Amino acid sequence: MVEEQVELKVEGGLNAEVATRFVQIASRYTSRITLYYEDKEVNPKSIMSLLTLAIAPGQRLTIRARGEDEQKALLELSRFLQTGEGSAYPI
Amino acid sequence: MQSISIENILEHFKLEILAGQEGVKRKLSVIDIKRPGIELAGYWEHFTPERLQLFGRTETNFLNNLSASVRRERLEKFYSYPLKGVIITRNLNPPDPMIEFAERAGVPLLRASIATTQFLSKMTGYLERMLAPSQTVHGVLVEVYGIGVLLTGTSGIGKSETALELVKRCHRLVADDLVMIKKIGANTLVGCALPLNQHHMELRGIGIIDVKTLFGAGAVKIEQKIHLTVKLQDWNCGPGDDYDRLGLDTNTTSLLGLDIPQVIIPVRPGRNLPTIIEVAALNHRLQFMGYNAARQFVQRLEEEIKRKQKGLLDWM
């Protein structure tokens, strides 16, 4: 299991567009991924729970991944939250 | 190019034929109707003989008020064009020598009993329907909560089964497998079945069934305006998920040059497609009435993010 605390830097925060792309990226990995924000814990492969968080730029959250591709998943997801970069197709 | 014979018009409107019987097979292929007032006054510059010619009280009285020689000359000129058919309304008598010319030219001269403008609008509606551009598509057309839903997708994905379940839930089947689509006016698409497959459906393992006989007259509909297309797609079809997760974007597909809203539904065993299609139809209705759930949700979300962002800045 790996985990990392990141600060959300994407412009506009975790809005509909960003969340949609986040789900697309997360869904490509077989690892079990969990996001922790304030006292909430959500599965980022489900768009509805991700949107409910309404995270603003500058806020911190924790990504945890457990599974075969946990390292790659964590790397790509944390990079996405900080830069907005991430491809819709596997790297 | 679609066309319709004068004979069809004669039968449909139950008109009386006064002359030119031999010309009833003439084909009409334009929707517009001509009231040749200005031509009868002597101006023939932009005359359109390919249109159906309509004589009302104005045209007939005008001709009757001309001197016999001028009237003959105008009518002779009129009948020198390749006309398709001439209709007189209000049960009026054709000015002399119209019958003679019609007979000689072999152009049907018909008579209707109703008033000209009334007849004109009925005729326009009829011609628009009959001469509309059309196309057949592979799919199933159903009416769900009053919304015409065209189900598309590859063979064997479950369009017919879905339609059958919708019929059992008191929605209506219009056409299965092959849908004839007509473009009526500038922005309306209407679908119906071909005469042979009307109300019939093929179910794998059972064969051809007659939906009207099995489920009753309330389970079928002859034609339906198409409001929405639902494309059923294999779950693992594309890389990633190319379908809309939030329903924010309005996806459309082109049918006969018109953009029709399209919803792409990924199909997987265990998904209840009829329910999903019912919801898609209801949601479409709601959007049509001006309420977009996705947009409302996103607006609330963005307000919340802004509120938090402001809180962060204030704190610093």
Coordinates of C-alpha atoms in Angstrom, one line a residue:
Chain A
M1 CA 0.0 0.0 0.0
V2 CA 1.2 3.5 -0.9
E3 CA -0.1 6.9 0.1
E4 CA 0.7 10.5 -0.5
Q5 CA -0.6 13.8 0.7
V6 CA -1.0 16.4 -2.1
E7 CA -2.2 19.9 -2.4
L8 CA -4.8 20.4 -5.1
K9 CA -3.3 22.9 -7.6
V10 CA -5.5 22.5 -10.7
E11 CA -7.2 25.7 -11.6
G12 CA -10.9 25.7 -10.7
G13 CA -10.5 23.0 -8.1
L14 CA -12.1 19.6 -8.3
N15 CA -14.9 20.8 -10.6
A16 CA -17.0 18.7 -13.0
E17 CA -14.4 18.7 -15.8
V18 CA -11.4 17.9 -13.5
A19 CA -13.4 15.2 -11.7
T20 CA -14.4 13.5 -14.9
R21 CA -10.8 13.3 -16.0
F22 CA -9.7 12.1 -12.6
V23 CA -12.2 9.2 -12.8
Q24 CA -11.0 8.3 -16.3
I25 CA -7.4 8.1 -15.1
A26 CA -8.3 6.2 -11.8
S27 CA -10.5 3.7 -13.7
R28 CA -7.5 2.6 -15.8
Y29 CA -5.8 1.1 -12.7
T30 CA -6.8 -2.1 -11.1
S31 CA -5.5 -1.0 -7.7
R32 CA -8.0 -0.1 -5.0
I33 CA -7.7 3.7 -4.8
T34 CA -9.1 5.8 -1.9
L35 CA -9.2 9.6 -1.4
Y36 CA -9.2 11.1 2.0
Y37 CA -10.4 14.7 2.4
E38 CA -11.4 16.3 5.7
D39 CA -13.3 13.5 7.4
K40 CA -14.5 12.0 4.2
E41 CA -13.3 8.8 2.4
V42 CA -14.3 8.2 -1.2
N43 CA -13.7 5.9 -4.1
P44 CA -12.5 8.1 -6.9
K45 CA -13.7 5.7 -9.5
S46 CA -17.2 6.9 -8.7
I47 CA -17.8 10.4 -10.1
M48 CA -20.7 11.3 -7.8
S49 CA -18.7 10.8 -4.6
L50 CA -15.8 12.6 -6.0
L51 CA -17.9 15.6 -6.9
T52 CA -19.5 15.7 -3.5
L53 CA -16.1 16.6 -2.0
A54 CA -16.0 20.0 -3.8
I55 CA -12.3 20.5 -3.1
A56 CA -11.0 24.0 -3.8
P57 CA -7.5 24.8 -5.2
G58 CA -5.1 25.0 -2.3
Q59 CA -6.7 22.4 -0.2
R60 CA -5.0 19.2 0.8
L61 CA -6.1 15.6 0.3
T62 CA -4.6 12.2 0.6
I63 CA -4.5 9.5 -2.1
R64 CA -4.0 5.9 -1.1
A65 CA -3.6 3.0 -3.5
R66 CA -3.4 -0.7 -2.9
G67 CA -2.8 -3.2 -5.6
E68 CA -0.5 -4.4 -8.4
D69 CA -0.1 -1.0 -10.1
E70 CA -0.3 1.1 -6.9
Q71 CA 3.0 2.9 -7.6
K72 CA 2.1 4.0 -11.1
A73 CA -1.5 4.9 -10.1
L74 CA -0.3 7.1 -7.2
L75 CA 2.3 8.8 -9.4
E76 CA -0.1 9.7 -12.1
L77 CA -3.0 10.8 -9.9
S78 CA -0.9 13.0 -7.7
R79 CA 0.7 14.6 -10.7
F80 CA -2.7 15.2 -12.2
L81 CA -4.0 16.9 -9.1
Q82 CA -1.0 19.2 -9.0
T83 CA -0.5 20.0 -12.7
G84 CA -3.8 19.0 -14.4
E85 CA -1.7 16.8 -16.7
G86 CA -2.7 13.2 -17.3
S87 CA -3.5 11.3 -20.4
A88 CA -6.8 9.5 -21.0
Y89 CA -4.9 6.5 -22.2
P90 CA -2.4 4.3 -20.3
I91 CA 1.2 5.4 -20.3
Chain B
M1 CA -36.6 12.5 -55.7
Q2 CA -39.9 11.7 -54.2
S3 CA -43.0 12.1 -56.3
I4 CA -46.7 11.6 -56.1
S5 CA -49.3 11.2 -58.9
I6 CA -52.3 13.4 -59.5
E7 CA -54.4 10.2 -59.1
N8 CA -53.2 9.8 -55.4
I9 CA -54.2 13.4 -54.7
L10 CA -57.6 12.8 -56.4
E11 CA -58.3 9.8 -54.2
H12 CA -56.9 11.3 -51.0
F13 CA -58.9 14.5 -51.1
K14 CA -61.9 12.9 -52.9
L15 CA -61.8 15.4 -55.6
E16 CA -64.0 15.6 -58.7
I17 CA -62.4 15.3 -62.1
L18 CA -63.7 17.7 -64.7
A19 CA -61.3 17.2 -67.6
G20 CA -58.0 15.7 -68.6
Q21 CA -58.6 12.2 -67.3
E22 CA -55.7 10.9 -69.4
G23 CA -53.2 12.9 -67.4
V24 CA -53.9 11.5 -63.9
K25 CA -50.7 9.5 -63.9
R26 CA -48.7 12.8 -64.1
K27 CA -46.2 13.0 -61.2
L28 CA -45.9 15.9 -58.9
S29 CA -42.5 16.4 -57.2
V30 CA -42.6 19.9 -55.6
I31 CA -44.3 20.8 -52.4
D32 CA -45.1 24.4 -53.3
I33 CA -48.5 25.3 -54.7
K34 CA -49.2 28.0 -57.2
R35 CA -52.0 30.4 -57.4
P36 CA -51.4 31.8 -60.9
G37 CA -53.1 35.2 -60.4
I38 CA -50.4 37.5 -61.9
E39 CA -49.8 35.1 -64.8
L40 CA -53.4 35.3 -65.8
A41 CA -53.0 39.0 -65.8
G42 CA -50.4 38.6 -68.4
Y43 CA -47.0 38.4 -66.5
W44 CA -45.4 35.1 -67.2
E45 CA -41.8 35.8 -66.3
H46 CA -41.4 33.6 -63.2
F47 CA -44.2 31.1 -63.9
T48 CA -43.7 27.7 -62.2
P49 CA -45.8 25.1 -64.1
E50 CA -44.2 22.2 -62.2
R51 CA -46.3 23.2 -59.2
L52 CA -49.8 22.3 -58.6
Q53 CA -52.0 25.1 -59.9
L54 CA -54.8 26.3 -57.6
F55 CA -57.7 28.4 -58.8
G56 CA -59.9 30.1 -56.2
R57 CA -62.6 32.6 -56.4
T58 CA -60.2 35.4 -57.2
E59 CA -58.6 33.7 -60.2
T60 CA -62.0 32.4 -61.6
N61 CA -63.7 35.8 -61.2
F62 CA -60.7 37.6 -62.8
L63 CA -60.9 35.3 -65.8
N64 CA -64.6 35.7 -66.1
N65 CA -64.3 39.5 -66.1
L66 CA -61.9 39.4 -69.0
S67 CA -63.2 39.7 -72.6
A68 CA -63.8 36.3 -74.2
S69 CA -60.8 36.8 -76.6
V70 CA -58.3 37.8 -73.9
R71 CA -59.5 35.0 -71.6
R72 CA -59.0 32.5 -74.4
E73 CA -55.5 33.9 -75.1
R74 CA -54.5 33.7 -71.4
L75 CA -55.8 30.2 -70.9
E76 CA -54.1 29.1 -74.1
K77 CA -50.8 30.5 -72.9
F78 CA -51.4 28.9 -69.5
Y79 CA -52.0 25.5 -71.0
S80 CA -49.0 25.8 -73.3
Y81 CA -46.8 25.1 -70.3
P82 CA -46.1 21.6 -69.1
L83 CA -48.6 21.6 -66.2
K84 CA -49.0 18.8 -63.7
G85 CA -52.5 19.5 -62.6
V86 CA -55.0 22.3 -61.9
I87 CA -57.5 22.4 -59.0
I88 CA -60.5 24.6 -58.7
T89 CA -61.9 25.2 -55.2
R90 CA -65.3 26.2 -53.7
N91 CA -67.1 24.0 -56.2
L92 CA -66.7 26.8 -58.7
N93 CA -67.3 26.3 -62.4
P94 CA -64.2 26.6 -64.6
P95 CA -64.3 29.7 -66.8
D96 CA -64.9 28.8 -70.4
P97 CA -62.9 27.4 -72.4
M98 CA -60.8 25.9 -69.6
I99 CA -62.3 22.5 -69.9
E100 CA -61.6 22.4 -73.6
F101 CA -57.9 23.4 -73.1
A102 CA -57.5 20.9 -70.2
E103 CA -58.9 18.1 -72.3
R104 CA -56.7 19.0 -75.3
A105 CA -53.5 19.3 -73.2
G106 CA -54.3 16.2 -71.2
V107 CA -53.8 18.1 -67.9
P108 CA -56.2 16.9 -65.1
L109 CA -58.7 19.6 -64.0
L110 CA -60.0 18.8 -60.6
R111 CA -62.6 20.4 -58.3
A112 CA -62.7 20.6 -54.5
S113 CA -65.6 21.8 -52.5
I114 CA -63.8 23.6 -49.7
A115 CA -62.5 27.2 -49.6
T116 CA -59.2 28.0 -51.2
T117 CA -57.0 28.9 -48.2
Q118 CA -58.3 26.0 -46.2
F119 CA -57.6 23.6 -49.1
L120 CA -54.2 25.2 -49.6
S121 CA -53.1 24.5 -46.1
K122 CA -54.4 20.9 -46.1
M123 CA -52.7 20.3 -49.5
T124 CA -49.4 21.8 -48.3
G125 CA -49.4 19.5 -45.2
Y126 CA -50.2 16.5 -47.4
L127 CA -47.6 17.2 -50.0
E128 CA -45.0 17.9 -47.2
R129 CA -45.7 14.5 -45.8
M130 CA -45.8 12.7 -49.1
L131 CA -42.8 14.4 -50.7
A132 CA -40.6 14.6 -47.6
P133 CA -36.9 13.4 -47.9
S134 CA -36.7 9.9 -46.4
Q135 CA -34.2 7.3 -45.3
T136 CA -34.3 3.9 -43.7
V137 CA -32.2 3.2 -40.6
H138 CA -31.4 0.1 -38.7
G139 CA -32.9 0.5 -35.3
V140 CA -36.0 0.3 -33.2
L141 CA -38.4 3.2 -32.8
V142 CA -40.4 3.4 -29.6
E143 CA -42.5 6.0 -27.9
V144 CA -41.7 6.4 -24.2
Y145 CA -43.7 8.8 -22.1
G146 CA -44.5 10.7 -25.2
I147 CA -40.9 11.0 -26.3
G148 CA -40.0 9.3 -29.6
V149 CA -36.8 7.3 -28.9
L150 CA -34.8 5.7 -31.7
L151 CA -32.7 2.8 -30.4
T152 CA -29.6 2.1 -32.4
G153 CA -26.6 -0.1 -32.0
T154 CA -25.0 -3.2 -33.6
S155 CA -27.0 -6.3 -34.3
G156 CA -27.5 -8.5 -31.2
I157 CA -26.9 -5.8 -28.6
G158 CA -30.5 -6.1 -27.4
K159 CA -32.5 -3.4 -29.1
S160 CA -35.6 -5.6 -29.8
E161 CA -35.5 -7.2 -26.3
T162 CA -35.3 -3.7 -24.8
A163 CA -38.2 -2.5 -26.9
L164 CA -40.3 -5.5 -25.9
E165 CA -39.8 -4.8 -22.2
L166 CA -40.7 -1.2 -22.9
V167 CA -43.9 -2.3 -24.6
K168 CA -44.7 -4.5 -21.5
R169 CA -44.3 -1.4 -19.4
C170 CA -47.1 0.3 -21.4
H171 CA -44.9 2.2 -23.9
R172 CA -45.5 1.9 -27.6
L173 CA -43.6 0.2 -30.5
V174 CA -43.5 2.1 -33.8
A175 CA -41.0 0.0 -35.8
D176 CA -38.5 -2.8 -35.2
D177 CA -35.3 -3.4 -37.0
L178 CA -36.0 -1.1 -40.0
V179 CA -37.3 2.4 -39.4
M180 CA -38.4 4.7 -42.2
I181 CA -37.5 8.2 -41.4
K182 CA -39.1 11.3 -43.0
K183 CA -38.1 14.9 -42.7
I184 CA -41.2 17.0 -42.4
G185 CA -40.8 20.7 -42.8
A186 CA -37.5 22.2 -41.7
N187 CA -36.8 20.5 -38.4
T188 CA -39.1 17.6 -37.7
L189 CA -38.2 13.9 -38.1
V190 CA -41.0 11.4 -38.2
G191 CA -40.4 7.6 -38.1
C192 CA -42.7 4.8 -39.1
A193 CA -42.4 1.1 -40.0
L194 CA -42.4 -0.1 -43.6
P195 CA -45.8 -1.6 -44.6
L196 CA -44.5 -5.1 -44.3
N197 CA -42.8 -5.0 -40.9
Q198 CA -45.4 -2.8 -39.2
H199 CA -46.1 -3.9 -35.6
H200 CA -43.9 -7.0 -36.1
M201 CA -40.7 -7.9 -34.2
E202 CA -38.1 -10.6 -34.5
L203 CA -36.9 -12.1 -31.2
R204 CA -33.9 -14.4 -31.3
G205 CA -35.0 -17.9 -30.4
I206 CA -38.7 -17.2 -30.8
G207 CA -39.0 -15.8 -34.3
I208 CA -41.4 -13.2 -35.6
I209 CA -44.1 -12.0 -33.3
D210 CA -47.0 -9.6 -33.9
V211 CA -46.9 -7.0 -31.1
K212 CA -50.3 -5.6 -31.9
T213 CA -52.0 -9.0 -31.6
L214 CA -50.1 -10.0 -28.5
F215 CA -50.2 -6.8 -26.5
G216 CA -53.1 -5.0 -28.0
A217 CA -53.7 -1.8 -30.0
G218 CA -52.4 0.3 -27.2
A219 CA -48.9 -1.2 -27.5
V220 CA -48.3 0.1 -31.0
K221 CA -48.2 3.4 -32.8
I222 CA -48.2 4.1 -36.6
E223 CA -45.8 7.0 -36.7
Q224 CA -43.9 9.1 -34.2
K225 CA -41.8 12.2 -34.1
I226 CA -38.2 11.4 -33.2
H227 CA -36.9 13.4 -30.2
L228 CA -34.0 11.4 -29.1
T229 CA -31.7 8.6 -30.2
V230 CA -30.2 6.2 -27.8
K231 CA -27.1 4.3 -29.0
L232 CA -26.5 1.0 -27.2
Q233 CA -22.8 0.3 -27.1
D234 CA -20.7 -2.6 -25.9
W235 CA -19.3 -1.7 -22.5
N236 CA -15.7 -2.5 -23.6
C237 CA -16.0 -0.9 -27.0
G238 CA -13.6 2.0 -26.9
P239 CA -10.5 2.9 -24.9
G240 CA -11.5 4.4 -21.6
D241 CA -15.0 5.6 -21.4
D242 CA -16.1 7.9 -24.2
Y243 CA -19.6 8.2 -22.9
D244 CA -20.8 11.2 -21.0
R245 CA -20.5 10.7 -17.2
L246 CA -22.3 13.9 -16.1
G247 CA -24.7 14.6 -19.0
L248 CA -23.4 18.1 -19.4
D249 CA -22.5 17.9 -23.1
T250 CA -25.3 17.7 -25.6
N251 CA -24.3 14.9 -27.8
T252 CA -26.1 14.8 -31.2
T253 CA -26.2 12.6 -34.2
S254 CA -27.2 13.6 -37.8
L255 CA -30.3 12.1 -39.4
L256 CA -31.3 13.5 -42.9
G257 CA -29.2 16.6 -42.1
L258 CA -30.9 17.3 -38.8
D259 CA -29.1 17.1 -35.5
I260 CA -31.0 14.9 -33.0
P261 CA -29.9 14.6 -29.4
Q262 CA -28.1 11.3 -28.7
V263 CA -27.4 9.4 -25.6
I264 CA -24.8 6.7 -25.6
I265 CA -25.6 3.9 -23.2
P266 CA -22.8 1.3 -22.4
V267 CA -24.4 -2.2 -22.3
R268 CA -23.3 -4.9 -19.9
P269 CA -25.2 -7.9 -18.5
G270 CA -27.2 -7.0 -15.5
R271 CA -27.9 -3.4 -16.6
N272 CA -31.6 -2.7 -16.8
L273 CA -31.8 -1.1 -20.2
P274 CA -35.6 -0.4 -20.3
T275 CA -35.4 1.5 -17.0
I276 CA -32.4 3.5 -18.3
I277 CA -34.2 4.4 -21.5
E278 CA -37.3 5.4 -19.5
V279 CA -35.1 7.7 -17.4
A280 CA -33.3 9.0 -20.6
A281 CA -36.8 9.9 -22.0
L282 CA -38.0 11.6 -18.8
N283 CA -34.7 13.5 -18.5
H284 CA -35.0 14.7 -22.0
R285 CA -38.5 15.9 -21.3
L286 CA -37.3 17.7 -18.2
Q287 CA -34.5 19.4 -20.2
F288 CA -37.0 20.4 -22.8
M289 CA -39.0 22.0 -20.1
G290 CA -35.9 24.0 -19.1
Y291 CA -34.5 22.0 -16.2
N292 CA -31.0 20.5 -16.6
A293 CA -30.1 18.4 -13.5
A294 CA -26.5 18.1 -14.4
R295 CA -26.1 21.8 -15.0
Q296 CA -27.8 22.6 -11.7
F297 CA -25.6 20.2 -9.9
V298 CA -22.4 21.6 -11.4
Q299 CA -23.5 25.1 -10.6
R300 CA -24.0 24.2 -6.9
L301 CA -20.6 22.4 -6.9
E302 CA -18.8 25.4 -8.3
E303 CA -20.4 27.8 -5.8
E304 CA -19.2 25.5 -3.0
I305 CA -15.6 25.4 -4.4
K306 CA -15.6 29.2 -4.7
R307 CA -16.9 29.6 -1.1
K308 CA -14.1 27.3 0.2
Q309 CA -11.5 29.1 -1.9
K310 CA -12.6 32.4 -0.5
G311 CA -12.4 31.0 3.0
L312 CA -8.8 29.9 2.4
L313 CA -7.8 33.3 1.1
D314 CA -9.5 35.1 4.1
W315 CA -7.6 32.9 6.5
M316 CA -4.3 33.7 4.9

